[in-house]
PDB file of C-alpha atoms and ligand atoms in Angstrom:
ATOM      1  CA  MET A  10       0.000   0.000   0.000  1.00  0.00           C
ATOM      2  CA  LYS A  11       1.419   3.430  -0.937  1.00  0.00           C
ATOM      3  CA  PRO A  12       0.064   6.982  -1.206  1.00  0.00           C
ATOM      4  CA  ILE A  13      -0.973   7.915  -4.757  1.00  0.00           C
ATOM      5  CA  GLY A  14      -1.976  11.532  -4.117  1.00  0.00           C
ATOM      6  CA  PRO A  15      -5.476  12.929  -3.626  1.00  0.00           C
ATOM      7  CA  VAL A  16      -7.037  10.665  -6.254  1.00  0.00           C
ATOM      8  CA  ASN A  17     -10.822  10.515  -6.140  1.00  0.00           C
ATOM      9  CA  ALA A  18     -11.383   6.777  -5.804  1.00  0.00           C
ATOM     10  CA  LEU A  19     -15.184   6.776  -5.722  1.00  0.00           C
ATOM     11  CA  TYR A  20     -15.637   5.516  -9.272  1.00  0.00           C
ATOM     12  CA  PRO A  21     -17.568   3.888 -10.830  1.00  0.00           C
ATOM     13  CA  MET A  22     -20.421   6.373 -10.801  1.00  0.00           C
ATOM     14  CA  PRO A  23     -23.647   6.131 -12.763  1.00  0.00           C
ATOM     15  CA  THR A  24     -23.529   8.247 -15.893  1.00  0.00           C
ATOM     16  CA  THR A  25     -26.600  10.460 -15.945  1.00  0.00           C
ATOM     17  CA  ILE A  26     -28.026  12.937 -18.395  1.00  0.00           C
ATOM     18  CA  VAL A  27     -29.059  16.179 -16.753  1.00  0.00           C
ATOM     19  CA  GLY A  28     -31.897  18.085 -18.421  1.00  0.00           C
ATOM     20  CA  VAL A  29     -32.201  21.859 -18.084  1.00  0.00           C
ATOM     21  CA  THR A  30     -34.197  24.574 -19.804  1.00  0.00           C
ATOM     22  CA  VAL A  31     -31.798  27.167 -21.193  1.00  0.00           C
ATOM     23  CA  ASN A  32     -33.045  30.178 -23.140  1.00  0.00           C
ATOM     24  CA  GLY A  33     -36.474  28.542 -23.377  1.00  0.00           C
ATOM     25  CA  LYS A  34     -35.209  25.254 -24.860  1.00  0.00           C
ATOM     26  CA  PRO A  35     -34.251  21.875 -23.408  1.00  0.00           C
ATOM     27  CA  ASN A  36     -30.519  21.227 -23.099  1.00  0.00           C
ATOM     28  CA  PHE A  37     -28.859  18.016 -21.967  1.00  0.00           C
ATOM     29  CA  LEU A  38     -25.392  17.270 -20.618  1.00  0.00           C
ATOM     30  CA  ALA A  39     -23.719  14.107 -19.335  1.00  0.00           C
ATOM     31  CA  VAL A  40     -23.055  14.223 -15.592  1.00  0.00           C
ATOM     32  CA  ALA A  41     -21.253  11.527 -13.641  1.00  0.00           C
ATOM     33  CA  HIS A  42     -20.546  13.623 -10.547  1.00  0.00           C
ATOM     34  CA  VAL A  43     -23.818  13.113  -8.792  1.00  0.00           C
ATOM     35  CA  GLY A  44     -24.399  12.744  -5.073  1.00  0.00           C
ATOM     36  CA  ILE A  45     -26.982  11.370  -2.701  1.00  0.00           C
ATOM     37  CA  LEU A  46     -27.220  13.942   0.109  1.00  0.00           C
ATOM     38  CA  ASN A  47     -30.189  13.667   2.431  1.00  0.00           C
ATOM     39  CA  HIS A  48     -31.333  10.093   2.043  1.00  0.00           C
ATOM     40  CA  GLY A  49     -34.567  10.843   3.851  1.00  0.00           C
ATOM     41  CA  THR A  50     -37.795  12.707   3.193  1.00  0.00           C
ATOM     42  CA  PRO A  51     -37.468  14.741   1.115  1.00  0.00           C
ATOM     43  CA  GLN A  52     -34.522  13.358  -0.818  1.00  0.00           C
ATOM     44  CA  TYR A  53     -31.798  15.800  -1.846  1.00  0.00           C
ATOM     45  CA  LEU A  54     -29.454  14.986  -4.718  1.00  0.00           C
ATOM     46  CA  SER A  55     -26.495  16.977  -6.023  1.00  0.00           C
ATOM     47  CA  ILE A  56     -24.858  17.493  -9.389  1.00  0.00           C
ATOM     48  CA  GLY A  57     -21.418  19.067  -9.794  1.00  0.00           C
ATOM     49  CA  LEU A  58     -21.227  21.200 -12.932  1.00  0.00           C
ATOM     50  CA  GLY A  59     -18.188  23.046 -14.255  1.00  0.00           C
ATOM     51  CA  LYS A  60     -18.923  26.768 -14.454  1.00  0.00           C
ATOM     52  CA  VAL A  61     -17.963  26.809 -18.125  1.00  0.00           C
ATOM     53  CA  HIS A  62     -21.007  24.812 -19.178  1.00  0.00           C
ATOM     54  CA  TYR A  63     -24.016  26.215 -21.008  1.00  0.00           C
ATOM     55  CA  SER A  64     -26.490  24.454 -18.708  1.00  0.00           C
ATOM     56  CA  ASN A  65     -25.672  26.265 -15.443  1.00  0.00           C
ATOM     57  CA  ALA A  66     -27.448  29.492 -16.375  1.00  0.00           C
ATOM     58  CA  GLY A  67     -30.665  27.565 -17.008  1.00  0.00           C
ATOM     59  CA  ILE A  68     -30.655  26.129 -13.478  1.00  0.00           C
ATOM     60  CA  HIS A  69     -30.047  29.592 -12.020  1.00  0.00           C
ATOM     61  CA  GLU A  70     -32.919  30.986 -14.084  1.00  0.00           C
ATOM     62  CA  ASN A  71     -35.580  28.290 -13.687  1.00  0.00           C
ATOM     63  CA  ARG A  72     -34.429  26.672 -10.415  1.00  0.00           C
ATOM     64  CA  THR A  73     -35.214  23.206 -11.762  1.00  0.00           C
ATOM     65  CA  PHE A  74     -33.355  20.350 -13.463  1.00  0.00           C
ATOM     66  CA  SER A  75     -33.784  16.659 -14.193  1.00  0.00           C
ATOM     67  CA  ILE A  76     -31.464  13.717 -13.644  1.00  0.00           C
ATOM     68  CA  CYS A  77     -32.151  11.052 -16.263  1.00  0.00           C
ATOM     69  CA  MET A  78     -30.767   7.517 -16.107  1.00  0.00           C
ATOM     70  CA  PRO A  79     -29.724   6.136 -19.489  1.00  0.00           C
ATOM     71  CA  SER A  80     -29.195   2.424 -19.940  1.00  0.00           C
ATOM     72  CA  GLU A  81     -26.174   0.986 -21.758  1.00  0.00           C
ATOM     73  CA  ASP A  82     -28.203   1.219 -24.972  1.00  0.00           C
ATOM     74  CA  LEU A  83     -28.013   5.013 -24.819  1.00  0.00           C
ATOM     75  CA  MET A  84     -24.212   5.211 -24.518  1.00  0.00           C
ATOM     76  CA  VAL A  85     -23.639   7.016 -27.809  1.00  0.00           C
ATOM     77  CA  GLU A  86     -26.279   9.697 -27.217  1.00  0.00           C
ATOM     78  CA  THR A  87     -25.168  10.138 -23.594  1.00  0.00           C
ATOM     79  CA  ASP A  88     -21.554  10.590 -24.614  1.00  0.00           C
ATOM     80  CA  TYR A  89     -22.599  13.059 -27.309  1.00  0.00           C
ATOM     81  CA  CYS A  90     -24.323  15.151 -24.636  1.00  0.00           C
ATOM     82  CA  GLY A  91     -20.992  15.128 -22.801  1.00  0.00           C
ATOM     83  CA  ILE A  92     -18.811  16.283 -25.671  1.00  0.00           C
ATOM     84  CA  VAL A  93     -20.987  18.868 -27.388  1.00  0.00           C
ATOM     85  CA  THR A  94     -21.998  22.147 -25.746  1.00  0.00           C
ATOM     86  CA  GLY A  95     -25.334  23.882 -26.055  1.00  0.00           C
ATOM     87  CA  LYS A  96     -23.351  27.074 -26.612  1.00  0.00           C
ATOM     88  CA  LYS A  97     -22.641  25.860 -30.144  1.00  0.00           C
ATOM     89  CA  THR A  98     -25.041  22.994 -30.850  1.00  0.00           C
ATOM     90  CA  ASP A  99     -28.769  22.717 -30.244  1.00  0.00           C
ATOM     91  CA  LYS A 100     -29.280  19.429 -28.347  1.00  0.00           C
ATOM     92  CA  SER A 101     -33.009  20.008 -27.801  1.00  0.00           C
ATOM     93  CA  ALA A 102     -34.211  17.617 -30.533  1.00  0.00           C
ATOM     94  CA  LEU A 103     -31.899  14.741 -29.622  1.00  0.00           C
ATOM     95  CA  PHE A 104     -34.493  12.999 -27.464  1.00  0.00           C
ATOM     96  CA  ASP A 105     -38.246  12.557 -27.118  1.00  0.00           C
ATOM     97  CA  VAL A 106     -38.703  15.109 -24.304  1.00  0.00           C
ATOM     98  CA  PHE A 107     -41.473  15.121 -21.707  1.00  0.00           C
ATOM     99  CA  TYR A 108     -42.274  17.166 -18.607  1.00  0.00           C
ATOM    100  CA  GLY A 109     -43.708  16.260 -15.236  1.00  0.00           C
ATOM    101  CA  GLU A 110     -44.693  18.467 -12.320  1.00  0.00           C
ATOM    102  CA  LEU A 111     -41.924  20.966 -12.941  1.00  0.00           C
ATOM    103  CA  LYS A 112     -42.491  22.568 -16.310  1.00  0.00           C
ATOM    104  CA  THR A 113     -38.847  23.512 -16.843  1.00  0.00           C
ATOM    105  CA  ALA A 114     -37.124  20.193 -16.052  1.00  0.00           C
ATOM    106  CA  PRO A 115     -37.001  18.366 -19.401  1.00  0.00           C
ATOM    107  CA  MET A 116     -36.914  14.573 -19.168  1.00  0.00           C
ATOM    108  CA  ILE A 117     -36.122  11.893 -21.732  1.00  0.00           C
ATOM    109  CA  ARG A 118     -38.494   9.108 -22.850  1.00  0.00           C
ATOM    110  CA  GLU A 119     -35.528   7.041 -24.087  1.00  0.00           C
ATOM    111  CA  CYS A 120     -34.191   6.935 -20.489  1.00  0.00           C
ATOM    112  CA  PRO A 121     -36.021   4.262 -18.487  1.00  0.00           C
ATOM    113  CA  VAL A 122     -35.821   6.351 -15.286  1.00  0.00           C
ATOM    114  CA  ASN A 123     -36.067  10.137 -14.931  1.00  0.00           C
ATOM    115  CA  MET A 124     -36.053  12.307 -11.820  1.00  0.00           C
ATOM    116  CA  GLU A 125     -37.270  15.904 -11.611  1.00  0.00           C
ATOM    117  CA  LEU A 126     -35.741  18.207  -9.031  1.00  0.00           C
ATOM    118  CA  ARG A 127     -36.408  21.648  -7.614  1.00  0.00           C
ATOM    119  CA  LEU A 128     -33.285  23.661  -6.817  1.00  0.00           C
ATOM    120  CA  HIS A 129     -32.642  23.830  -3.081  1.00  0.00           C
ATOM    121  CA  ASP A 130     -29.193  25.396  -2.876  1.00  0.00           C
ATOM    122  CA  ILE A 131     -25.991  26.069  -4.771  1.00  0.00           C
ATOM    123  CA  LEU A 132     -22.470  25.528  -3.456  1.00  0.00           C
ATOM    124  CA  ASP A 133     -20.172  27.927  -5.249  1.00  0.00           C
ATOM    125  CA  PHE A 134     -16.660  26.510  -5.705  1.00  0.00           C
ATOM    126  CA  LYS A 135     -13.955  28.167  -7.793  1.00  0.00           C
ATOM    127  CA  THR A 136     -14.415  26.022 -10.901  1.00  0.00           C
ATOM    128  CA  HIS A 137     -17.660  24.177 -10.211  1.00  0.00           C
ATOM    129  CA  GLU A 138     -21.140  24.808  -8.941  1.00  0.00           C
ATOM    130  CA  ILE A 139     -22.812  22.091  -6.912  1.00  0.00           C
ATOM    131  CA  PHE A 140     -26.530  22.252  -7.518  1.00  0.00           C
ATOM    132  CA  ILE A 141     -28.518  20.627  -4.754  1.00  0.00           C
ATOM    133  CA  GLY A 142     -32.011  19.638  -5.781  1.00  0.00           C
ATOM    134  CA  GLU A 143     -35.023  18.380  -3.901  1.00  0.00           C
ATOM    135  CA  LEU A 144     -36.365  15.289  -5.617  1.00  0.00           C
ATOM    136  CA  VAL A 145     -39.967  16.067  -6.546  1.00  0.00           C
ATOM    137  CA  GLN A 146     -40.974  13.089  -8.676  1.00  0.00           C
ATOM    138  CA  THR A 147     -39.435  10.024 -10.313  1.00  0.00           C
ATOM    139  CA  HIS A 148     -40.747   8.589 -13.579  1.00  0.00           C
ATOM    140  CA  ALA A 149     -39.917   4.971 -14.446  1.00  0.00           C
ATOM    141  CA  ASP A 150     -40.754   2.728 -17.360  1.00  0.00           C
ATOM    142  CA  ASP A 151     -42.511  -0.537 -16.482  1.00  0.00           C
ATOM    143  CA  SER A 152     -39.798  -2.411 -18.345  1.00  0.00           C
ATOM    144  CA  VAL A 153     -37.251  -1.675 -15.566  1.00  0.00           C
ATOM    145  CA  MET A 154     -39.531  -2.327 -12.592  1.00  0.00           C
ATOM    146  CA  THR A 155     -39.818  -5.466 -10.483  1.00  0.00           C
ATOM    147  CA  GLY A 156     -42.299  -5.630  -7.607  1.00  0.00           C
ATOM    148  CA  GLY A 157     -42.840  -1.849  -7.660  1.00  0.00           C
ATOM    149  CA  LYS A 158     -39.120  -1.047  -7.403  1.00  0.00           C
ATOM    150  CA  ILE A 159     -36.495   0.014  -9.906  1.00  0.00           C
ATOM    151  CA  ASP A 160     -34.577  -3.115 -10.889  1.00  0.00           C
ATOM    152  CA  ILE A 161     -30.977  -2.190 -11.767  1.00  0.00           C
ATOM    153  CA  ALA A 162     -30.514  -5.500 -13.582  1.00  0.00           C
ATOM    154  CA  LYS A 163     -33.250  -4.373 -15.972  1.00  0.00           C
ATOM    155  CA  LEU A 164     -32.137  -0.725 -16.043  1.00  0.00           C
ATOM    156  CA  ARG A 165     -28.546  -1.700 -16.950  1.00  0.00           C
ATOM    157  CA  PRO A 166     -27.065   1.670 -15.888  1.00  0.00           C
ATOM    158  CA  LEU A 167     -24.144   3.104 -17.803  1.00  0.00           C
ATOM    159  CA  LEU A 168     -21.237   3.268 -15.350  1.00  0.00           C
ATOM    160  CA  PHE A 169     -18.480   5.864 -15.634  1.00  0.00           C
ATOM    161  CA  ASP A 170     -14.844   5.412 -14.581  1.00  0.00           C
ATOM    162  CA  MET A 171     -12.443   8.343 -14.674  1.00  0.00           C
ATOM    163  CA  ALA A 172      -9.234   6.250 -14.413  1.00  0.00           C
ATOM    164  CA  SER A 173      -9.896   4.102 -17.487  1.00  0.00           C
ATOM    165  CA  VAL A 174     -12.007   6.809 -19.175  1.00  0.00           C
ATOM    166  CA  LYS A 175     -14.464   4.086 -20.156  1.00  0.00           C
ATOM    167  CA  TYR A 176     -18.099   3.186 -19.703  1.00  0.00           C
ATOM    168  CA  TRP A 177     -18.675  -0.016 -17.765  1.00  0.00           C
ATOM    169  CA  ARG A 178     -21.612  -2.255 -17.031  1.00  0.00           C
ATOM    170  CA  LEU A 179     -22.896  -3.870 -13.850  1.00  0.00           C
ATOM    171  CA  GLY A 180     -22.009  -7.403 -12.892  1.00  0.00           C
ATOM    172  CA  PRO A 181     -24.279  -9.750 -10.941  1.00  0.00           C
ATOM    173  CA  ALA A 182     -25.322  -9.162  -7.321  1.00  0.00           C
ATOM    174  CA  VAL A 183     -22.913 -10.707  -4.803  1.00  0.00           C
ATOM    175  CA  GLY A 184     -24.866 -10.590  -1.553  1.00  0.00           C
ATOM    176  CA  ASN A 185     -27.616  -9.004   0.507  1.00  0.00           C
ATOM    177  CA  CYS A 186     -27.117  -5.613   2.225  1.00  0.00           C
ATOM    178  CA  TRP A 187     -27.633  -5.342   5.985  1.00  0.00           C
ATOM    179  CA  ASN A 188     -27.362  -9.104   5.946  1.00  0.00           C
ATOM    180  CA  ALA A 189     -24.031 -10.368   4.596  1.00  0.00           C
ATOM    181  CA  GLY A 190     -22.194  -9.113   7.709  1.00  0.00           C
ATOM    182  CA  LYS A 191     -24.407 -11.027  10.094  1.00  0.00           C
ATOM    183  CA  SER A 192     -22.117 -14.038   9.847  1.00  0.00           C
ATOM    184  CA  LEU A 193     -19.440 -12.061  11.781  1.00  0.00           C
ATOM    185  CA  LYS A 194     -21.784 -11.070  14.595  1.00  0.00           C
ATOM    186  CA  LYS A 195     -20.915 -12.603  17.953  1.00  0.00           C
TER     187      LYS A 195
HETATM  188  C1  FMN B 217     -19.196  10.547 -19.252  1.00  0.00           C
HETATM  189  C2  FMN B 217     -19.180  12.023 -19.001  1.00  0.00           C
HETATM  190  C3  FMN B 217     -19.429  12.510 -17.719  1.00  0.00           C
HETATM  191  C4  FMN B 217     -19.413  13.874 -17.469  1.00  0.00           C
HETATM  192  N1  FMN B 217     -19.647  14.315 -16.189  1.00  0.00           N
HETATM  193  C5  FMN B 217     -19.631  15.648 -15.946  1.00  0.00           C
HETATM  194  C6  FMN B 217     -19.888  16.122 -14.628  1.00  0.00           C
HETATM  195  O1  FMN B 217     -20.159  15.360 -13.710  1.00  0.00           O
HETATM  196  N2  FMN B 217     -19.840  17.464 -14.431  1.00  0.00           N
HETATM  197  C7  FMN B 217     -19.576  18.354 -15.435  1.00  0.00           C
HETATM  198  O2  FMN B 217     -19.553  19.570 -15.201  1.00  0.00           O
HETATM  199  N3  FMN B 217     -19.353  17.920 -16.706  1.00  0.00           N
HETATM  200  C8  FMN B 217     -19.384  16.598 -16.977  1.00  0.00           C
HETATM  201  N4  FMN B 217     -19.165  16.151 -18.249  1.00  0.00           N
HETATM  202  C9  FMN B 217     -18.922  17.138 -19.316  1.00  0.00           C
HETATM  203  C10 FMN B 217     -20.191  17.810 -19.845  1.00  0.00           C
HETATM  204  O3  FMN B 217     -21.234  16.858 -20.029  1.00  0.00           O
HETATM  205  C11 FMN B 217     -19.870  18.470 -21.207  1.00  0.00           C
HETATM  206  O4  FMN B 217     -18.857  19.432 -21.057  1.00  0.00           O
HETATM  207  C12 FMN B 217     -21.093  19.042 -21.906  1.00  0.00           C
HETATM  208  O5  FMN B 217     -20.746  19.289 -23.240  1.00  0.00           O
HETATM  209  C13 FMN B 217     -21.598  20.363 -21.303  1.00  0.00           C
HETATM  210  O6  FMN B 217     -22.778  20.693 -21.998  1.00  0.00           O
HETATM  211  P1  FMN B 217     -23.416  22.157 -22.006  1.00  0.00           P
HETATM  212  O7  FMN B 217     -22.298  23.146 -22.279  1.00  0.00           O
HETATM  213  O8  FMN B 217     -24.419  22.090 -23.133  1.00  0.00           O
HETATM  214  O9  FMN B 217     -24.037  22.410 -20.679  1.00  0.00           O
HETATM  215  C14 FMN B 217     -19.155  14.786 -18.524  1.00  0.00           C
HETATM  216  C15 FMN B 217     -18.910  14.301 -19.815  1.00  0.00           C
HETATM  217  C16 FMN B 217     -18.917  12.937 -20.049  1.00  0.00           C
HETATM  218  C17 FMN B 217     -18.647  12.432 -21.438  1.00  0.00           C
END
């Protein structure tokens, strides 16, 4: 074991597509730096966006955004959203867009799961803004549900790894949470 510097070792992360209304139109960008903050009621989630991006202004203006979960099948479109900026290219027609309770948080029919969020707070770092959103509603396609819950085996999330700069897929489940450790209990 040796120190390797302050390397963020939290990968893999799910690759998401964040939807924002900018200048009256939907815009989408790939976002892997997402966080689960208050895992309670309500739920608060965060997205870390570089200040250079086109999307940030739309969140400031409308105080809403979506976090959409693409499956592996949407890798090409997701990556495109992460390499092309709305400053130069209109990404509004890339997907079949729909809206839920929040009329300025565009969501994506091609993504099996979509979450709409109301802006709660912004953390202002030098290069990035962390947008904290209150989760208002989640929309899921029946095809990824089992017993009323999102089934990640069916969703097949697109995983992001910074070290390899590759997309990865999930492997099989290896054990039950809050259960596997019981064998060590005295
Ligand atoms: C896989 C992937 C993950 C990304 N994750 C983030 C992220 O978490 N935060 C961020 O600010 N940019 C991230 N990006 C970069 C933005 O998606 C990209 O710069 C995008 O073009 C910005 O779009 P916009 O200028 O239209 O807002 C990611 C790109 C890729 C390909």
